[in-house]
């Protein structure tokens, strides 16, 4: 039996999957590649993930690679049913997928344009500044929506679970991204408390420390 391999890169959206993998407790070989060095466009990597992106979860025994954060989260939750990444009941799992898809769409729609603003504007710096500035209030609006939903949930988590779930981890990362964009989030107590709960998870502390070490 070969271990699953998580291909990722530090301080990218791959960190979200790295955190979920850590919480799963599964024995996963985490391999870091450098986007700056172009490792994700190297022929060997493209045979694993033809999208040329991180993260990618390679399952050597099945001869399959899973990509896209909600799909990787789903596999991790299925492989580690007691991890709390997703609830075991069908409705709970569906609600978990709903939040994962929500976070994923916001990441692509609100956060990525800001982080890739120069790419989007063809290098036009002034236009890129406008794109970045427009992203901060939209990021805040997204987090305010999640904050209001959290206010109604038990345990202050998106699914009302005592354990930190995959959507909670994703939302915690979106809150961090929002802070990078300069969005005000201090007045969103539920989202802020959830992000703190996620950040205090021992497996996530260890995963982030490893990323810090690698640089
Ligand atoms: N939809 C993908 C997004 C993956 C993605 O955009 N990854 C970025 C890093 S944050 C990447 O690999 N970028 C390299 C490139 O596009 O050249 C997911 O859910 O994992």
PDB file of C-alpha atoms and ligand atoms in Angstrom:
ATOM      1  CA  UNK A   1       0.000   0.000   0.000  1.00  0.00           C
ATOM      2  CA  UNK A   2       1.366   3.422  -0.959  1.00  0.00           C
ATOM      3  CA  UNK A   3       0.564   6.511   1.071  1.00  0.00           C
ATOM      4  CA  UNK A   4      -1.612   9.226  -0.433  1.00  0.00           C
ATOM      5  CA  UNK A   5       0.559  12.147  -1.544  1.00  0.00           C
ATOM      6  CA  UNK A   6      -0.533  15.748  -1.030  1.00  0.00           C
ATOM      7  CA  UNK A   7       1.220  18.052  -3.478  1.00  0.00           C
ATOM      8  CA  UNK A   8       1.112  21.592  -2.179  1.00  0.00           C
ATOM      9  CA  UNK A   9       3.014  24.828  -1.841  1.00  0.00           C
ATOM     10  CA  UNK A  10       3.435  26.964   1.271  1.00  0.00           C
ATOM     11  CA  UNK A  11       1.241  30.034   1.766  1.00  0.00           C
ATOM     12  CA  UNK A  12      -1.166  29.170  -1.058  1.00  0.00           C
ATOM     13  CA  UNK A  13      -4.678  27.760  -1.151  1.00  0.00           C
ATOM     14  CA  UNK A  14      -2.852  24.435  -0.756  1.00  0.00           C
ATOM     15  CA  UNK A  15      -2.383  25.395   2.913  1.00  0.00           C
ATOM     16  CA  UNK A  16      -6.131  24.907   3.362  1.00  0.00           C
ATOM     17  CA  UNK A  17      -5.901  21.307   2.169  1.00  0.00           C
ATOM     18  CA  UNK A  18      -2.695  20.761   4.154  1.00  0.00           C
ATOM     19  CA  UNK A  19      -4.591  21.836   7.294  1.00  0.00           C
ATOM     20  CA  UNK A  20      -7.511  19.518   6.476  1.00  0.00           C
ATOM     21  CA  UNK A  21      -5.095  16.644   5.837  1.00  0.00           C
ATOM     22  CA  UNK A  22      -3.442  17.328   9.211  1.00  0.00           C
ATOM     23  CA  UNK A  23      -6.817  17.268  11.001  1.00  0.00           C
ATOM     24  CA  UNK A  24      -7.722  14.014   9.238  1.00  0.00           C
ATOM     25  CA  UNK A  25      -4.885  12.282  11.092  1.00  0.00           C
ATOM     26  CA  UNK A  26      -4.262  10.154   7.986  1.00  0.00           C
ATOM     27  CA  UNK A  27      -0.752   9.077   7.097  1.00  0.00           C
ATOM     28  CA  UNK A  28      -0.194  11.344   4.095  1.00  0.00           C
ATOM     29  CA  UNK A  29       3.078  12.170   2.396  1.00  0.00           C
ATOM     30  CA  UNK A  30       2.983  15.971   2.119  1.00  0.00           C
ATOM     31  CA  UNK A  31       5.267  17.233  -0.660  1.00  0.00           C
ATOM     32  CA  UNK A  32       5.946  20.929  -1.125  1.00  0.00           C
ATOM     33  CA  UNK A  33       6.688  22.313  -4.569  1.00  0.00           C
ATOM     34  CA  UNK A  34       7.718  25.850  -5.473  1.00  0.00           C
ATOM     35  CA  UNK A  35       5.345  27.909  -7.606  1.00  0.00           C
ATOM     36  CA  UNK A  36       8.059  30.563  -7.885  1.00  0.00           C
ATOM     37  CA  UNK A  37      10.438  28.003  -9.401  1.00  0.00           C
ATOM     38  CA  UNK A  38       7.676  26.814 -11.757  1.00  0.00           C
ATOM     39  CA  UNK A  39       7.603  23.270 -10.348  1.00  0.00           C
ATOM     40  CA  UNK A  40       3.834  23.164 -10.990  1.00  0.00           C
ATOM     41  CA  UNK A  41       4.419  23.481 -14.752  1.00  0.00           C
ATOM     42  CA  UNK A  42       7.142  20.805 -14.927  1.00  0.00           C
ATOM     43  CA  UNK A  43       6.215  17.802 -17.108  1.00  0.00           C
ATOM     44  CA  UNK A  44       6.464  15.333 -14.186  1.00  0.00           C
ATOM     45  CA  UNK A  45       4.020  17.367 -12.115  1.00  0.00           C
ATOM     46  CA  UNK A  46       1.664  17.890 -15.066  1.00  0.00           C
ATOM     47  CA  UNK A  47       1.340  14.124 -15.404  1.00  0.00           C
ATOM     48  CA  UNK A  48       0.064  14.110 -11.798  1.00  0.00           C
ATOM     49  CA  UNK A  49      -2.093  17.243 -12.092  1.00  0.00           C
ATOM     50  CA  UNK A  50      -2.591  18.430 -15.686  1.00  0.00           C
ATOM     51  CA  UNK A  51      -4.159  21.641 -14.315  1.00  0.00           C
ATOM     52  CA  UNK A  52      -0.682  22.713 -13.199  1.00  0.00           C
ATOM     53  CA  UNK A  53      -1.948  23.905  -9.838  1.00  0.00           C
ATOM     54  CA  UNK A  54      -1.669  23.060  -6.168  1.00  0.00           C
ATOM     55  CA  UNK A  55      -3.096  21.424  -4.217  1.00  0.00           C
ATOM     56  CA  UNK A  56      -3.441  17.916  -5.645  1.00  0.00           C
ATOM     57  CA  UNK A  57      -4.107  14.745  -3.708  1.00  0.00           C
ATOM     58  CA  UNK A  58      -2.531  11.771  -5.453  1.00  0.00           C
ATOM     59  CA  UNK A  59      -3.779   8.291  -4.582  1.00  0.00           C
ATOM     60  CA  UNK A  60      -1.082   6.027  -6.051  1.00  0.00           C
ATOM     61  CA  UNK A  61      -2.895   2.742  -5.331  1.00  0.00           C
ATOM     62  CA  UNK A  62      -6.021   3.905  -7.151  1.00  0.00           C
ATOM     63  CA  UNK A  63      -4.022   5.605  -9.911  1.00  0.00           C
ATOM     64  CA  UNK A  64      -6.089   8.732  -9.358  1.00  0.00           C
ATOM     65  CA  UNK A  65      -5.375  12.364  -8.481  1.00  0.00           C
ATOM     66  CA  UNK A  66      -8.067  14.453  -6.840  1.00  0.00           C
ATOM     67  CA  UNK A  67      -8.025  18.235  -7.252  1.00  0.00           C
ATOM     68  CA  UNK A  68     -10.300  21.120  -6.156  1.00  0.00           C
ATOM     69  CA  UNK A  69     -10.566  21.857  -2.453  1.00  0.00           C
ATOM     70  CA  UNK A  70     -14.152  20.610  -1.849  1.00  0.00           C
ATOM     71  CA  UNK A  71     -13.359  17.295  -3.578  1.00  0.00           C
ATOM     72  CA  UNK A  72     -10.123  16.810  -1.623  1.00  0.00           C
ATOM     73  CA  UNK A  73     -11.939  17.693   1.622  1.00  0.00           C
ATOM     74  CA  UNK A  74     -14.623  15.140   0.783  1.00  0.00           C
ATOM     75  CA  UNK A  75     -12.075  12.366   0.183  1.00  0.00           C
ATOM     76  CA  UNK A  76     -10.226  13.172   3.419  1.00  0.00           C
ATOM     77  CA  UNK A  77     -13.506  13.136   5.370  1.00  0.00           C
ATOM     78  CA  UNK A  78     -14.502   9.791   3.844  1.00  0.00           C
ATOM     79  CA  UNK A  79     -11.097   8.270   4.549  1.00  0.00           C
ATOM     80  CA  UNK A  80     -11.091   9.594   8.134  1.00  0.00           C
ATOM     81  CA  UNK A  81     -14.740   9.361   9.227  1.00  0.00           C
ATOM     82  CA  UNK A  82     -13.989  10.120  12.898  1.00  0.00           C
ATOM     83  CA  UNK A  83     -11.955  13.228  12.139  1.00  0.00           C
ATOM     84  CA  UNK A  84     -14.985  15.542  12.174  1.00  0.00           C
ATOM     85  CA  UNK A  85     -14.004  17.007   8.787  1.00  0.00           C
ATOM     86  CA  UNK A  86     -17.586  16.318   7.642  1.00  0.00           C
ATOM     87  CA  UNK A  87     -20.550  14.938   9.602  1.00  0.00           C
ATOM     88  CA  UNK A  88     -21.484  11.300   9.037  1.00  0.00           C
ATOM     89  CA  UNK A  89     -25.189  11.824   8.322  1.00  0.00           C
ATOM     90  CA  UNK A  90     -26.273  12.629   4.777  1.00  0.00           C
ATOM     91  CA  UNK A  91     -27.833  16.003   5.579  1.00  0.00           C
ATOM     92  CA  UNK A  92     -24.850  17.060   7.653  1.00  0.00           C
ATOM     93  CA  UNK A  93     -22.471  16.015   4.870  1.00  0.00           C
ATOM     94  CA  UNK A  94     -24.538  17.868   2.279  1.00  0.00           C
ATOM     95  CA  UNK A  95     -24.550  21.018   4.433  1.00  0.00           C
ATOM     96  CA  UNK A  96     -20.798  20.612   4.836  1.00  0.00           C
ATOM     97  CA  UNK A  97     -20.390  20.394   1.057  1.00  0.00           C
ATOM     98  CA  UNK A  98     -22.640  23.439   0.698  1.00  0.00           C
ATOM     99  CA  UNK A  99     -20.309  25.504   2.903  1.00  0.00           C
ATOM    100  CA  UNK A 100     -17.207  24.111   1.192  1.00  0.00           C
ATOM    101  CA  UNK A 101     -18.631  25.124  -2.198  1.00  0.00           C
ATOM    102  CA  UNK A 102     -19.593  28.530  -0.811  1.00  0.00           C
ATOM    103  CA  UNK A 103     -16.057  29.131   0.481  1.00  0.00           C
ATOM    104  CA  UNK A 104     -14.552  27.826  -2.760  1.00  0.00           C
ATOM    105  CA  UNK A 105     -16.670  30.116  -4.915  1.00  0.00           C
ATOM    106  CA  UNK A 106     -15.860  33.132  -2.711  1.00  0.00           C
ATOM    107  CA  UNK A 107     -12.175  32.288  -2.914  1.00  0.00           C
ATOM    108  CA  UNK A 108     -12.338  32.297  -6.723  1.00  0.00           C
ATOM    109  CA  UNK A 109     -14.724  35.199  -7.036  1.00  0.00           C
ATOM    110  CA  UNK A 110     -13.629  37.616  -4.325  1.00  0.00           C
ATOM    111  CA  UNK A 111     -10.143  36.753  -3.109  1.00  0.00           C
ATOM    112  CA  UNK A 112      -8.267  35.389  -6.152  1.00  0.00           C
ATOM    113  CA  UNK A 113      -8.937  38.499  -8.306  1.00  0.00           C
ATOM    114  CA  UNK A 114      -7.350  40.609  -5.574  1.00  0.00           C
ATOM    115  CA  UNK A 115      -4.326  38.336  -5.194  1.00  0.00           C
ATOM    116  CA  UNK A 116      -3.861  38.101  -8.975  1.00  0.00           C
ATOM    117  CA  UNK A 117      -4.884  41.672  -9.759  1.00  0.00           C
ATOM    118  CA  UNK A 118      -1.804  42.490 -11.898  1.00  0.00           C
ATOM    119  CA  UNK A 119      -2.388  39.357 -13.952  1.00  0.00           C
ATOM    120  CA  UNK A 120      -6.017  40.309 -14.499  1.00  0.00           C
ATOM    121  CA  UNK A 121      -5.211  43.846 -15.605  1.00  0.00           C
ATOM    122  CA  UNK A 122      -2.387  42.805 -17.927  1.00  0.00           C
ATOM    123  CA  UNK A 123       0.192  44.531 -15.718  1.00  0.00           C
ATOM    124  CA  UNK A 124      -1.681  47.846 -15.451  1.00  0.00           C
ATOM    125  CA  UNK A 125      -0.741  48.870 -11.886  1.00  0.00           C
ATOM    126  CA  UNK A 126      -3.396  51.578 -11.438  1.00  0.00           C
ATOM    127  CA  UNK A 127      -6.165  49.240 -12.601  1.00  0.00           C
ATOM    128  CA  UNK A 128      -4.761  46.496 -10.348  1.00  0.00           C
ATOM    129  CA  UNK A 129      -4.991  48.878  -7.373  1.00  0.00           C
ATOM    130  CA  UNK A 130      -8.672  49.454  -8.210  1.00  0.00           C
ATOM    131  CA  UNK A 131      -9.329  45.688  -8.372  1.00  0.00           C
ATOM    132  CA  UNK A 132      -7.584  45.166  -5.022  1.00  0.00           C
ATOM    133  CA  UNK A 133      -9.418  48.049  -3.340  1.00  0.00           C
ATOM    134  CA  UNK A 134     -12.772  46.755  -4.613  1.00  0.00           C
ATOM    135  CA  UNK A 135     -12.065  43.311  -3.167  1.00  0.00           C
ATOM    136  CA  UNK A 136     -11.789  44.371   0.496  1.00  0.00           C
ATOM    137  CA  UNK A 137     -15.473  45.370   1.012  1.00  0.00           C
ATOM    138  CA  UNK A 138     -16.627  42.307  -0.944  1.00  0.00           C
ATOM    139  CA  UNK A 139     -14.464  40.083   1.251  1.00  0.00           C
ATOM    140  CA  UNK A 140     -15.966  41.722   4.310  1.00  0.00           C
ATOM    141  CA  UNK A 141     -19.512  41.189   2.986  1.00  0.00           C
ATOM    142  CA  UNK A 142     -18.800  37.489   2.440  1.00  0.00           C
ATOM    143  CA  UNK A 143     -17.421  37.120   5.951  1.00  0.00           C
ATOM    144  CA  UNK A 144     -20.341  39.089   7.418  1.00  0.00           C
ATOM    145  CA  UNK A 145     -22.690  36.577   5.800  1.00  0.00           C
ATOM    146  CA  UNK A 146     -20.785  33.682   7.385  1.00  0.00           C
ATOM    147  CA  UNK A 147     -20.668  35.554  10.718  1.00  0.00           C
ATOM    148  CA  UNK A 148     -24.464  35.891  10.759  1.00  0.00           C
ATOM    149  CA  UNK A 149     -24.858  32.185   9.963  1.00  0.00           C
ATOM    150  CA  UNK A 150     -22.403  31.248  12.729  1.00  0.00           C
ATOM    151  CA  UNK A 151     -24.374  33.318  15.261  1.00  0.00           C
ATOM    152  CA  UNK A 152     -27.236  30.827  14.932  1.00  0.00           C
ATOM    153  CA  UNK A 153     -25.129  27.659  15.211  1.00  0.00           C
ATOM    154  CA  UNK A 154     -24.234  25.568  18.244  1.00  0.00           C
ATOM    155  CA  UNK A 155     -20.560  25.452  19.198  1.00  0.00           C
ATOM    156  CA  UNK A 156     -19.834  28.510  17.039  1.00  0.00           C
ATOM    157  CA  UNK A 157     -19.001  26.274  14.062  1.00  0.00           C
ATOM    158  CA  UNK A 158     -20.521  26.296  10.572  1.00  0.00           C
ATOM    159  CA  UNK A 159     -22.127  22.870  11.013  1.00  0.00           C
ATOM    160  CA  UNK A 160     -22.808  23.175  14.747  1.00  0.00           C
ATOM    161  CA  UNK A 161     -20.305  20.418  15.466  1.00  0.00           C
ATOM    162  CA  UNK A 162     -18.032  20.319  18.494  1.00  0.00           C
ATOM    163  CA  UNK A 163     -15.074  19.357  16.295  1.00  0.00           C
ATOM    164  CA  UNK A 164     -13.538  21.716  13.763  1.00  0.00           C
ATOM    165  CA  UNK A 165     -14.848  20.715  10.310  1.00  0.00           C
ATOM    166  CA  UNK A 166     -13.407  21.129   6.801  1.00  0.00           C
ATOM    167  CA  UNK A 167     -15.658  24.155   6.079  1.00  0.00           C
ATOM    168  CA  UNK A 168     -14.538  25.744   9.375  1.00  0.00           C
ATOM    169  CA  UNK A 169     -10.919  25.369   8.244  1.00  0.00           C
ATOM    170  CA  UNK A 170     -11.727  26.900   4.859  1.00  0.00           C
ATOM    171  CA  UNK A 171     -13.567  29.836   6.435  1.00  0.00           C
ATOM    172  CA  UNK A 172     -10.679  30.428   8.867  1.00  0.00           C
ATOM    173  CA  UNK A 173      -8.377  30.793   5.852  1.00  0.00           C
ATOM    174  CA  UNK A 174     -10.754  33.183   4.091  1.00  0.00           C
ATOM    175  CA  UNK A 175     -10.716  35.352   7.202  1.00  0.00           C
ATOM    176  CA  UNK A 176      -6.913  35.406   7.083  1.00  0.00           C
ATOM    177  CA  UNK A 177      -6.997  36.297   3.372  1.00  0.00           C
ATOM    178  CA  UNK A 178      -9.440  39.136   4.159  1.00  0.00           C
ATOM    179  CA  UNK A 179      -7.005  40.527   6.702  1.00  0.00           C
ATOM    180  CA  UNK A 180      -4.239  40.557   4.038  1.00  0.00           C
ATOM    181  CA  UNK A 181      -6.589  42.586   1.834  1.00  0.00           C
ATOM    182  CA  UNK A 182      -7.098  45.111   4.624  1.00  0.00           C
ATOM    183  CA  UNK A 183     -10.763  44.208   5.158  1.00  0.00           C
ATOM    184  CA  UNK A 184     -12.097  45.086   8.613  1.00  0.00           C
ATOM    185  CA  UNK A 185     -13.121  41.863  10.366  1.00  0.00           C
ATOM    186  CA  UNK A 186     -12.697  42.750  14.076  1.00  0.00           C
ATOM    187  CA  UNK A 187     -16.419  43.449  14.378  1.00  0.00           C
ATOM    188  CA  UNK A 188     -17.348  39.952  13.138  1.00  0.00           C
ATOM    189  CA  UNK A 189     -17.119  38.155  16.496  1.00  0.00           C
ATOM    190  CA  UNK A 190     -18.382  34.746  15.407  1.00  0.00           C
ATOM    191  CA  UNK A 191     -16.135  34.442  12.364  1.00  0.00           C
ATOM    192  CA  UNK A 192     -13.173  35.764  14.355  1.00  0.00           C
ATOM    193  CA  UNK A 193     -13.812  33.289  17.195  1.00  0.00           C
ATOM    194  CA  UNK A 194     -14.099  30.405  14.729  1.00  0.00           C
ATOM    195  CA  UNK A 195     -10.842  31.391  13.017  1.00  0.00           C
ATOM    196  CA  UNK A 196      -9.169  31.444  16.458  1.00  0.00           C
ATOM    197  CA  UNK A 197     -10.599  28.001  17.258  1.00  0.00           C
ATOM    198  CA  UNK A 198      -9.262  26.640  13.947  1.00  0.00           C
ATOM    199  CA  UNK A 199      -5.866  28.270  14.512  1.00  0.00           C
ATOM    200  CA  UNK A 200      -5.643  26.673  17.974  1.00  0.00           C
ATOM    201  CA  UNK A 201      -6.139  23.125  16.645  1.00  0.00           C
ATOM    202  CA  UNK A 202      -2.908  21.244  17.495  1.00  0.00           C
ATOM    203  CA  UNK A 203      -2.723  19.488  14.092  1.00  0.00           C
ATOM    204  CA  UNK A 204      -3.132  22.819  12.287  1.00  0.00           C
ATOM    205  CA  UNK A 205      -0.533  24.494  14.493  1.00  0.00           C
ATOM    206  CA  UNK A 206       1.896  21.700  13.524  1.00  0.00           C
ATOM    207  CA  UNK A 207       1.044  21.920   9.791  1.00  0.00           C
ATOM    208  CA  UNK A 208       1.517  25.694   9.709  1.00  0.00           C
ATOM    209  CA  UNK A 209       4.770  25.419  11.664  1.00  0.00           C
ATOM    210  CA  UNK A 210       6.043  22.987   9.035  1.00  0.00           C
ATOM    211  CA  UNK A 211       5.123  25.434   6.274  1.00  0.00           C
ATOM    212  CA  UNK A 212       6.881  28.218   8.183  1.00  0.00           C
ATOM    213  CA  UNK A 213      10.031  26.076   8.401  1.00  0.00           C
ATOM    214  CA  UNK A 214       9.979  25.411   4.662  1.00  0.00           C
ATOM    215  CA  UNK A 215       9.399  29.080   3.869  1.00  0.00           C
TER     216      UNK A 215
HETATM  217  N1  LIG B   1      -9.642  25.591  -7.802  1.00  0.00           N
HETATM  218  C1  LIG B   1      -8.349  25.174  -7.294  1.00  0.00           C
HETATM  219  C2  LIG B   1      -7.490  26.398  -7.159  1.00  0.00           C
HETATM  220  C3  LIG B   1      -6.058  26.031  -7.222  1.00  0.00           C
HETATM  221  C4  LIG B   1      -5.183  27.246  -7.411  1.00  0.00           C
HETATM  222  O1  LIG B   1      -5.588  28.281  -7.969  1.00  0.00           O
HETATM  223  N2  LIG B   1      -3.954  27.103  -6.942  1.00  0.00           N
HETATM  224  C5  LIG B   1      -2.995  28.143  -7.135  1.00  0.00           C
HETATM  225  C6  LIG B   1      -2.267  28.399  -5.828  1.00  0.00           C
HETATM  226  S1  LIG B   1      -3.314  29.303  -4.682  1.00  0.00           S
HETATM  227  C7  LIG B   1      -1.962  27.685  -8.140  1.00  0.00           C
HETATM  228  O2  LIG B   1      -1.544  26.546  -8.127  1.00  0.00           O
HETATM  229  N3  LIG B   1      -1.543  28.600  -9.005  1.00  0.00           N
HETATM  230  C8  LIG B   1      -0.537  28.335  -9.966  1.00  0.00           C
HETATM  231  C9  LIG B   1      -0.940  28.729 -11.365  1.00  0.00           C
HETATM  232  O3  LIG B   1      -2.147  28.882 -11.610  1.00  0.00           O
HETATM  233  O4  LIG B   1      -0.034  28.900 -12.179  1.00  0.00           O
HETATM  234  C10 LIG B   1      -8.517  24.449  -5.946  1.00  0.00           C
HETATM  235  O5  LIG B   1      -9.619  24.390  -5.423  1.00  0.00           O
HETATM  236  O6  LIG B   1      -7.538  23.863  -5.425  1.00  0.00           O
END
